[in-house]
Coordinates of N, CA and C and ligand atoms in Angstrom, one line a residue:
M1 N 50.0 44.0 3.6 CA 49.7 42.7 3.7 C 49.8 42.4 2.3
S2 N 50.1 41.9 1.0 CA 50.2 41.6 0.1 C 48.3 40.3 -0.6
E3 N 47.4 41.0 -1.0 CA 46.7 40.2 -1.1 C 46.3 39.5 -3.4
F4 N 46.3 38.8 -2.9 CA 46.0 38.1 -4.4 C 44.3 36.6 -4.3
K5 N 44.4 36.3 -5.9 CA 42.9 35.5 -6.5 C 43.8 34.1 -6.1
C6 N 41.9 33.6 -5.2 CA 42.2 32.2 -5.1 C 40.9 31.8 -5.8
T7 N 40.8 31.1 -6.8 CA 39.6 30.7 -7.8 C 39.4 29.7 -6.9
L8 N 38.0 29.1 -7.4 CA 38.1 28.1 -7.0 C 37.6 27.4 -7.9
W9 N 37.4 25.7 -8.3 CA 37.7 25.2 -9.2 C 36.7 24.2 -9.0
P10 N 35.2 24.2 -9.4 CA 35.2 24.4 -10.9 C 33.5 25.0 -11.0
S11 N 34.0 26.4 -9.6 CA 32.6 27.0 -10.0 C 33.1 28.4 -10.0
G12 N 34.1 28.8 -10.1 CA 34.9 29.5 -10.3 C 35.4 30.5 -9.9
E13 N 34.5 30.3 -8.4 CA 34.7 31.4 -7.3 C 36.1 31.9 -7.3
V14 N 36.0 33.2 -7.2 CA 37.0 34.1 -6.8 C 37.2 34.4 -4.8
L15 N 37.7 33.4 -4.5 CA 37.9 34.6 -3.2 C 39.6 35.6 -3.0
S16 N 39.5 36.2 -1.7 CA 40.8 36.9 -2.4 C 41.8 36.4 -0.4
V17 N 42.7 36.4 -1.0 CA 43.8 36.0 -0.1 C 44.8 36.4 0.5
N18 N 45.6 36.1 2.0 CA 46.5 36.8 2.2 C 47.9 35.9 2.2
T19 N 49.0 36.5 2.2 CA 50.3 36.0 2.3 C 50.7 34.8 4.2
E20 N 49.6 35.9 4.9 CA 49.9 35.9 6.5 C 49.2 34.3 6.6
E21 N 48.3 34.0 5.9 CA 47.5 33.5 7.4 C 47.5 31.5 6.0
T22 N 47.4 30.1 6.7 CA 47.3 29.3 6.2 C 45.9 29.1 5.3
L23 N 45.8 28.2 3.8 CA 44.9 28.7 3.0 C 43.6 28.4 3.4
L24 N 44.2 27.1 4.8 CA 42.8 26.5 5.3 C 42.2 27.0 5.9
T25 N 42.8 28.3 6.6 CA 41.7 28.8 7.7 C 41.5 30.5 7.2
Q26 N 42.1 30.7 5.2 CA 41.1 31.5 4.5 C 39.9 30.8 4.3
L27 N 40.3 29.2 3.6 CA 38.8 29.3 3.4 C 38.0 28.9 3.8
K28 N 38.5 28.5 5.2 CA 37.1 28.4 6.6 C 36.9 29.8 6.0
Q29 N 37.0 30.3 6.7 CA 36.2 32.1 6.5 C 35.4 32.3 5.7
A30 N 36.4 32.3 4.7 CA 35.6 32.2 3.5 C 34.4 31.6 4.2
G31 N 34.0 30.5 4.5 CA 32.2 29.6 4.6 C 32.9 28.5 3.7
K32 N 33.8 28.5 3.1 CA 34.0 27.4 2.8 C 34.2 26.0 3.7
K33 N 33.4 24.2 3.3 CA 33.8 23.6 4.0 C 34.9 22.6 3.9
I34 N 35.1 23.1 4.7 CA 37.1 21.5 4.6 C 37.6 21.2 5.8
K35 N 37.6 19.9 5.1 CA 37.6 18.9 6.2 C 39.1 19.0 6.8
S36 N 39.2 18.8 8.3 CA 40.5 18.9 9.3 C 40.6 18.7 10.6
S37 N 40.7 16.7 10.6 CA 40.4 17.3 11.7 C 41.6 16.6 12.6
C38 N 42.7 16.7 11.9 CA 44.1 17.3 12.9 C 44.5 18.8 13.7
G39 N 43.4 19.7 13.2 CA 43.2 20.8 13.8 C 44.8 21.4 13.0
G40 N 45.0 21.0 12.0 CA 46.4 21.4 10.8 C 47.0 21.3 11.3
C41 N 47.9 20.1 12.1 CA 48.7 19.6 12.5 C 49.9 19.0 11.9
A42 N 49.6 19.0 10.0 CA 49.6 18.2 9.3 C 50.3 16.4 9.5
S43 N 48.7 15.8 10.0 CA 49.0 14.8 10.5 C 48.2 13.8 10.1
C44 N 46.6 14.5 9.6 CA 45.1 13.6 9.2 C 45.8 13.9 7.9
G45 N 46.0 14.6 7.2 CA 45.0 14.8 5.6 C 43.9 15.3 5.5
D46 N 42.7 15.4 5.8 CA 41.9 15.3 5.9 C 42.0 16.9 4.4
C47 N 42.5 17.9 4.9 CA 42.5 19.1 4.3 C 43.0 19.3 2.5
M48 N 43.1 18.0 2.2 CA 44.5 18.0 1.2 C 43.4 19.4 -0.2
V49 N 43.9 19.6 -0.9 CA 43.7 20.1 -2.1 C 43.7 19.5 -3.2
V50 N 43.4 20.4 -4.0 CA 44.1 19.8 -6.0 C 44.5 21.4 -6.6
I51 N 45.3 21.6 -6.1 CA 46.4 22.4 -7.0 C 45.5 22.7 -8.3
K52 N 44.7 24.0 -9.3 CA 45.1 23.5 -11.0 C 45.8 24.0 -11.3
S53 N 46.3 25.3 -11.1 CA 47.4 26.1 -11.5 C 48.0 27.4 -11.1
G54 N 48.9 28.0 -11.1 CA 49.4 28.3 -9.9 C 50.6 27.7 -9.0
E55 N 51.0 26.7 -9.2 CA 51.5 26.1 -8.4 C 52.3 26.6 -7.7
M56 N 53.2 27.5 -8.0 CA 54.6 28.0 -8.0 C 54.5 29.2 -7.2
N57 N 53.1 29.8 -7.0 CA 52.4 30.7 -5.9 C 52.4 30.3 -4.8
L58 N 52.4 29.0 -5.0 CA 52.5 28.4 -2.8 C 53.9 28.4 -2.7
T59 N 53.8 28.5 -1.3 CA 54.5 27.9 -0.7 C 54.9 26.8 -0.5
P60 N 56.3 26.4 -0.3 CA 57.8 25.5 -0.6 C 56.9 24.3 0.6
Q61 N 56.7 22.7 0.4 CA 56.2 21.9 1.2 C 56.9 21.9 1.8
S62 N 56.4 22.6 3.7 CA 57.0 22.3 5.3 C 57.0 20.0 5.5
F63 N 58.2 20.5 6.0 CA 58.7 19.1 6.2 C 57.8 18.0 7.4
E64 N 56.8 19.0 7.7 CA 55.4 18.1 8.2 C 54.9 17.0 7.0
E65 N 54.8 18.4 5.5 CA 53.4 18.4 4.6 C 54.5 16.8 4.1
L66 N 55.8 16.9 4.1 CA 56.8 16.1 2.8 C 56.4 15.2 3.9
R67 N 56.7 14.2 4.9 CA 55.8 13.3 5.1 C 55.3 12.0 5.4
L68 N 53.4 13.5 5.7 CA 52.8 13.0 5.1 C 52.1 12.8 3.8
L69 N 52.8 13.5 2.5 CA 52.5 12.9 1.4 C 53.6 12.1 0.3
G70 N 54.3 12.6 1.2 CA 55.6 11.9 0.2 C 55.7 13.2 -1.0
N71 N 56.7 13.0 -1.1 CA 58.2 14.2 -2.5 C 56.9 13.2 -4.2
V72 N 55.6 13.8 -3.6 CA 54.5 13.3 -4.5 C 54.4 14.4 -5.6
F73 N 54.4 15.5 -5.5 CA 53.7 16.7 -5.8 C 53.6 17.2 -7.5
H74 N 54.2 17.3 -8.0 CA 54.4 16.8 -9.7 C 53.2 16.0 -10.2
I75 N 53.1 15.3 -9.3 CA 52.0 14.1 -9.7 C 50.9 14.7 -9.1
T76 N 50.5 14.1 -8.3 CA 49.0 14.0 -7.5 C 49.1 15.8 -8.0
K77 N 49.8 16.7 -7.8 CA 49.0 18.1 -7.5 C 48.2 18.5 -6.0
E78 N 49.2 17.2 -4.8 CA 47.8 18.0 -3.9 C 49.0 18.8 -2.7
R79 N 47.8 19.3 -1.9 CA 48.6 19.9 -0.6 C 47.9 20.1 0.8
L80 N 48.0 20.0 1.4 CA 48.1 20.9 2.9 C 47.8 21.7 2.2
S81 N 46.3 21.8 2.4 CA 45.3 23.5 2.5 C 45.9 24.5 4.3
C82 N 46.1 23.3 5.2 CA 47.2 23.4 6.4 C 48.7 23.9 6.5
Q83 N 48.9 23.4 5.7 CA 50.4 23.8 5.7 C 51.3 25.7 5.0
T84 N 49.6 24.8 3.1 CA 50.5 26.0 2.6 C 50.1 27.4 2.6
K85 N 50.9 28.3 1.9 CA 50.3 29.8 2.3 C 50.7 30.3 0.8
I86 N 49.0 31.5 0.2 CA 49.5 31.3 -1.3 C 50.3 32.8 -1.3
I87 N 51.7 33.4 -2.4 CA 52.1 34.6 -2.6 C 52.1 34.5 -3.8
G88 N 51.1 34.0 -4.7 CA 50.6 34.2 -5.8 C 49.0 34.1 -6.5
D89 N 48.6 34.2 -7.8 CA 47.3 33.6 -7.6 C 47.2 32.3 -8.0
V90 N 45.9 32.0 -7.8 CA 46.4 29.9 -7.6 C 45.1 29.9 -8.4
T91 N 44.7 28.9 -8.4 CA 43.3 27.9 -8.9 C 43.3 27.0 -8.0
I92 N 42.4 26.2 -6.9 CA 42.3 25.1 -6.7 C 40.6 24.8 -6.6
D93 N 41.6 22.7 -6.6 CA 39.9 22.2 -6.7 C 40.0 21.9 -5.4
I94 N 38.6 21.7 -4.5 CA 38.3 21.6 -3.2 C 36.7 20.6 -3.1
S95 N 36.3 20.8 -4.0 CA 34.9 19.5 -5.0 C 35.2 18.6 -4.1
A96 N 36.3 17.6 -2.9 CA 36.5 16.9 -2.6 C 35.9 16.2 -1.6
H97 N 36.3 18.2 -0.7 CA 35.5 18.2 0.7 C 33.6 18.5 0.9
E98 N 33.7 19.0 -1.0 CA 31.9 19.8 -0.8 C 31.6 18.5 -1.3
K99 N 31.6 17.3 -2.0 CA 29.9 16.7 -2.0 C 30.2 15.6 -0.8
N100 N 29.1 15.3 -0.8 CA 29.0 14.5 -0.1 C 30.2 13.8 1.3
S101 N 29.7 15.3 2.0 CA 31.7 15.3 2.8 C 31.0 15.4 4.3
F102 N 29.6 15.9 4.6 CA 29.7 15.4 5.2 C 28.2 16.1 5.7
T103 N 28.1 15.8 6.8 CA 26.8 14.7 7.1 C 25.7 15.1 8.6
G104 N 24.8 15.2 8.6 CA 23.6 16.2 9.9 C 23.3 17.3 9.2
K105 N 22.3 18.0 10.1 CA 21.7 19.0 9.5 C 21.7 20.8 10.0
G106 N 22.5 22.3 9.4 CA 22.2 23.3 9.5 C 24.4 23.4 10.6
E107 N 23.7 23.7 12.0 CA 24.6 23.8 12.5 C 25.7 21.9 13.3
K108 N 25.3 21.7 12.9 CA 25.1 20.3 12.9 C 25.7 19.1 12.6
Q109 N 26.2 20.0 11.2 CA 27.3 19.6 10.6 C 28.7 19.3 11.3
V110 N 29.1 17.6 10.5 CA 30.3 17.0 11.4 C 30.8 16.2 9.8
P111 N 32.4 17.1 9.7 CA 33.0 16.0 8.8 C 32.4 14.5 8.7
K112 N 32.1 14.0 7.8 CA 31.8 12.3 7.0 C 33.2 11.7 7.2
S113 N 33.3 10.7 8.2 CA 34.9 10.2 8.2 C 34.7 9.3 7.4
T114 N 36.1 8.6 6.9 CA 36.4 8.4 6.3 C 36.9 7.0 6.5
T115 N 37.6 6.7 7.5 CA 38.3 5.9 7.5 C 37.0 4.8 8.5
T116 N 36.0 5.2 9.6 CA 35.6 4.8 11.0 C 34.0 4.7 10.6
I117 N 33.6 3.5 10.5 CA 32.2 3.0 10.4 C 31.7 2.7 11.4
L118 N 30.6 3.6 12.2 CA 30.2 3.4 13.5 C 29.1 2.1 13.4
K119 N 28.8 1.3 13.6 CA 27.8 0.8 13.5 C 27.3 0.1 15.3
K120 N 25.4 0.7 15.1 CA 24.9 0.2 16.6 C 25.5 -0.9 17.0
K121 N 25.2 -1.2 18.4 CA 25.3 -1.6 19.0 C 25.0 -3.9 18.9
E122 N 23.5 -3.1 18.9 CA 22.5 -4.9 18.3 C 23.2 -5.2 17.1
D123 N 23.6 -4.1 16.0 CA 24.2 -5.2 14.2 C 25.5 -6.0 15.0
L124 N 26.6 -4.9 15.8 CA 28.0 -4.8 16.1 C 27.7 -6.9 16.7
E125 N 26.5 -7.0 18.1 CA 26.5 -8.4 18.6 C 26.1 -9.3 17.7
K126 N 25.1 -8.9 16.4 CA 24.6 -9.6 15.7 C 25.4 -10.4 14.7
S127 N 26.9 -8.7 14.6 CA 27.1 -10.0 13.1 C 28.3 -10.7 14.5
V128 N 28.8 -10.8 15.0 CA 29.3 -11.3 16.3 C 29.5 -12.9 15.7
R129 N 28.2 -12.5 16.8 CA 27.5 -13.7 17.2 C 26.9 -14.4 15.7
E130 N 27.3 -14.7 14.4 CA 26.6 -14.4 12.6 C 28.6 -15.9 12.3
N131 N 29.1 -14.7 13.3 CA 30.6 -14.9 13.4 C 30.9 -16.6 13.5
E132 N 31.0 -16.8 14.4 CA 31.3 -17.2 16.0 C 30.3 -18.8 15.5
E133 N 28.8 -18.5 14.7 CA 28.6 -18.9 14.3 C 28.7 -20.3 13.0
K134 N 29.6 -19.9 12.2 CA 30.0 -19.7 10.9 C 31.8 -20.7 11.4
N135 N 32.1 -19.8 12.4 CA 33.5 -20.9 13.3 C 33.3 -22.2 13.5
Q136 N 31.7 -22.2 14.1 CA 31.8 -24.6 15.1 C 31.9 -25.0 13.9
V137 N 31.3 -24.6 12.5 CA 31.3 -25.7 11.8 C 32.7 -25.7 11.0
K138 N 33.0 -26.7 10.9 CA 34.6 -27.5 10.6 C 34.4 -27.8 9.6
P139 N 35.5 -27.2 8.5 CA 35.6 -27.9 7.4 C 35.5 -29.8 7.9
T140 N 34.9 -30.7 6.5 CA 35.9 -32.2 6.6 C 36.6 -32.3 6.1
D141 N 37.9 -33.4 6.5 CA 39.2 -33.4 6.5 C 38.7 -35.2 5.1
D142 N 37.8 -34.5 4.7 CA 37.6 -35.8 4.1 C 38.2 -36.3 2.4
W143 N 38.9 -35.0 2.8 CA 39.9 -35.5 1.2 C 41.3 -35.2 1.4
Y144 N 41.8 -35.4 2.9 CA 42.9 -35.3 3.8 C 43.6 -36.5 3.7
R145 N 44.6 -36.9 2.6 CA 44.9 -38.3 2.2 C 43.9 -39.8 2.2
H146 N 42.8 -40.0 1.4 CA 41.8 -39.9 1.6 C 42.7 -41.8 1.1
W147 N 43.3 -41.6 0.5 CA 43.7 -43.8 -0.2 C 44.1 -44.0 1.1
E148 N 44.5 -43.5 2.5 CA 44.5 -44.1 3.5 C 43.7 -45.2 4.2
K149 N 43.2 -44.5 4.1 CA 41.4 -43.9 4.3 C 41.4 -45.3 4.5
E150 N 40.5 -46.8 6.0 CA 40.4 -47.9 5.5 C 38.7 -48.1 4.2
G151 N 38.7 -48.8 3.6 CA 37.9 -49.5 2.7 C 38.4 -49.1 1.4
E152 N 39.1 -47.9 1.3 CA 39.5 -47.0 0.0 C 40.6 -48.2 -1.2
D153 N 40.2 -48.1 -1.7 CA 42.0 -48.8 -3.1 C 42.6 -48.0 -3.1
P154 N 43.5 -48.2 -2.6 CA 45.6 -47.4 -2.3 C 45.6 -47.0 -5.4
N155 N 45.5 -48.1 -5.8 CA 45.2 -48.2 -6.7 C 44.1 -48.6 -7.8
K156 N 43.2 -47.6 -6.9 CA 41.7 -47.5 -7.9 C 42.3 -45.7 -7.9
P157 N 42.0 -45.6 -9.6 CA 42.4 -44.1 -10.6 C 41.7 -43.3 -10.0
R158 N 42.1 -42.2 -9.4 CA 41.5 -41.0 -9.3 C 41.4 -39.5 -10.2
K159 N 39.5 -39.5 -10.8 CA 39.8 -38.7 -11.4 C 40.0 -37.9 -11.3
L160 N 39.8 -36.7 -10.4 CA 40.3 -35.5 -9.5 C 41.6 -35.6 -9.6
G161 N 42.4 -34.2 -10.0 CA 44.0 -34.1 -10.0 C 44.4 -33.4 -9.1
G162 N 45.9 -33.7 -8.0 CA 46.0 -32.8 -6.9 C 45.9 -34.1 -6.1
N163 N 46.9 -33.9 -5.1 CA 46.6 -34.7 -3.8 C 47.2 -35.9 -4.6
K164 N 47.6 -36.5 -5.3 CA 47.4 -38.0 -6.0 C 49.5 -38.5 -5.3
K165 N 48.8 -39.8 -4.8 CA 50.0 -40.9 -4.2 C 50.8 -40.6 -5.4
P166 N 52.1 -40.4 -4.3 CA 53.1 -40.5 -6.4 C 53.6 -41.6 -6.8
K167 N 53.9 -42.0 -8.1 CA 54.2 -43.6 -8.1 C 55.8 -43.9 -8.6
A168 N 55.6 -45.4 -7.7 CA 56.8 -45.5 -7.7 C 58.1 -46.3 -8.3
F169 N 58.8 -45.2 -8.1 CA 59.9 -45.4 -9.6 C 60.4 -47.0 -9.7
N170 N 60.3 -47.9 -10.6 CA 60.7 -48.7 -11.3 C 62.3 -48.4 -11.5
Y171 N 63.5 -48.9 -11.1 CA 64.6 -48.9 -11.6 C 65.1 -50.3 -11.7
T172 N 65.9 -50.3 -13.0 CA 66.0 -51.9 -13.0 C 67.5 -52.1 -13.4
D173 N 68.2 -53.3 -13.4 CA 69.8 -53.3 -14.0 C 70.0 -53.3 -15.2
A174 N 69.1 -53.0 -15.9 CA 68.5 -53.1 -17.4 C 68.3 -52.1 -18.1
D175 N 68.0 -51.2 -17.4 CA 67.8 -49.0 -17.5 C 69.4 -49.1 -17.4
D176 N 69.9 -49.3 -16.6 CA 71.5 -48.9 -15.9 C 72.6 -49.7 -16.9
K177 N 72.3 -51.1 -17.2 CA 73.1 -51.3 -18.9 C 73.2 -50.4 -20.3
K178 N 71.8 -50.9 -19.8 CA 70.9 -49.2 -21.6 C 71.9 -47.4 -21.5
D179 N 72.1 -47.8 -20.2 CA 72.9 -46.2 -20.1 C 74.2 -45.8 -20.8
K180 N 74.9 -46.6 -19.7 CA 75.7 -46.5 -20.4 C 76.0 -47.4 -22.0
E181 N 75.3 -47.7 -22.2 CA 75.5 -47.7 -24.7 C 75.9 -46.4 -25.0
Ligands
FES201 S1 44.4 19.2 9.2 FE1 45.5 17.4 9.3 S2 47.0 17.9 7.9 FE2 46.3 19.9 7.5

């Protein structure tokens, strides 16, 4: 079993990794906290790492990885660590997993979800009530076809633009004759 160097950026810490296990497994074995909601099935995308150097020393992207990330590695330099094995020296950036990525203390630490914000039941009920009150206030329709309303002079010039009644087209025989000349 060959061993290679995996340098973590920006700390510069060097881990010894083998070619048999995935990068995610080996990072976890080294005590690094890497998010992985789907357990390595290439369906959550949480275990993503950025390859700083040595991209040629990684196994090719699997069909599942390409389906999730797309064919954009040459731009993003992102790989799913659960799908990647190392076959040479690499430098990777796992700082996204370290910075404020976990919540709780000690052994109770769990990854912070990036998509779900849990609200307390009372807060939820309060916001539902507020939305219901807001929706009860219906917008007035004072402005809708205001020229047709009783007591309004249809010929009165309006200052605001838009919603104006179109002008009548005045066409006379004299105009017709002028066009023909
Ligand atoms: S752990 Fe979910 S995609 Fe890798």
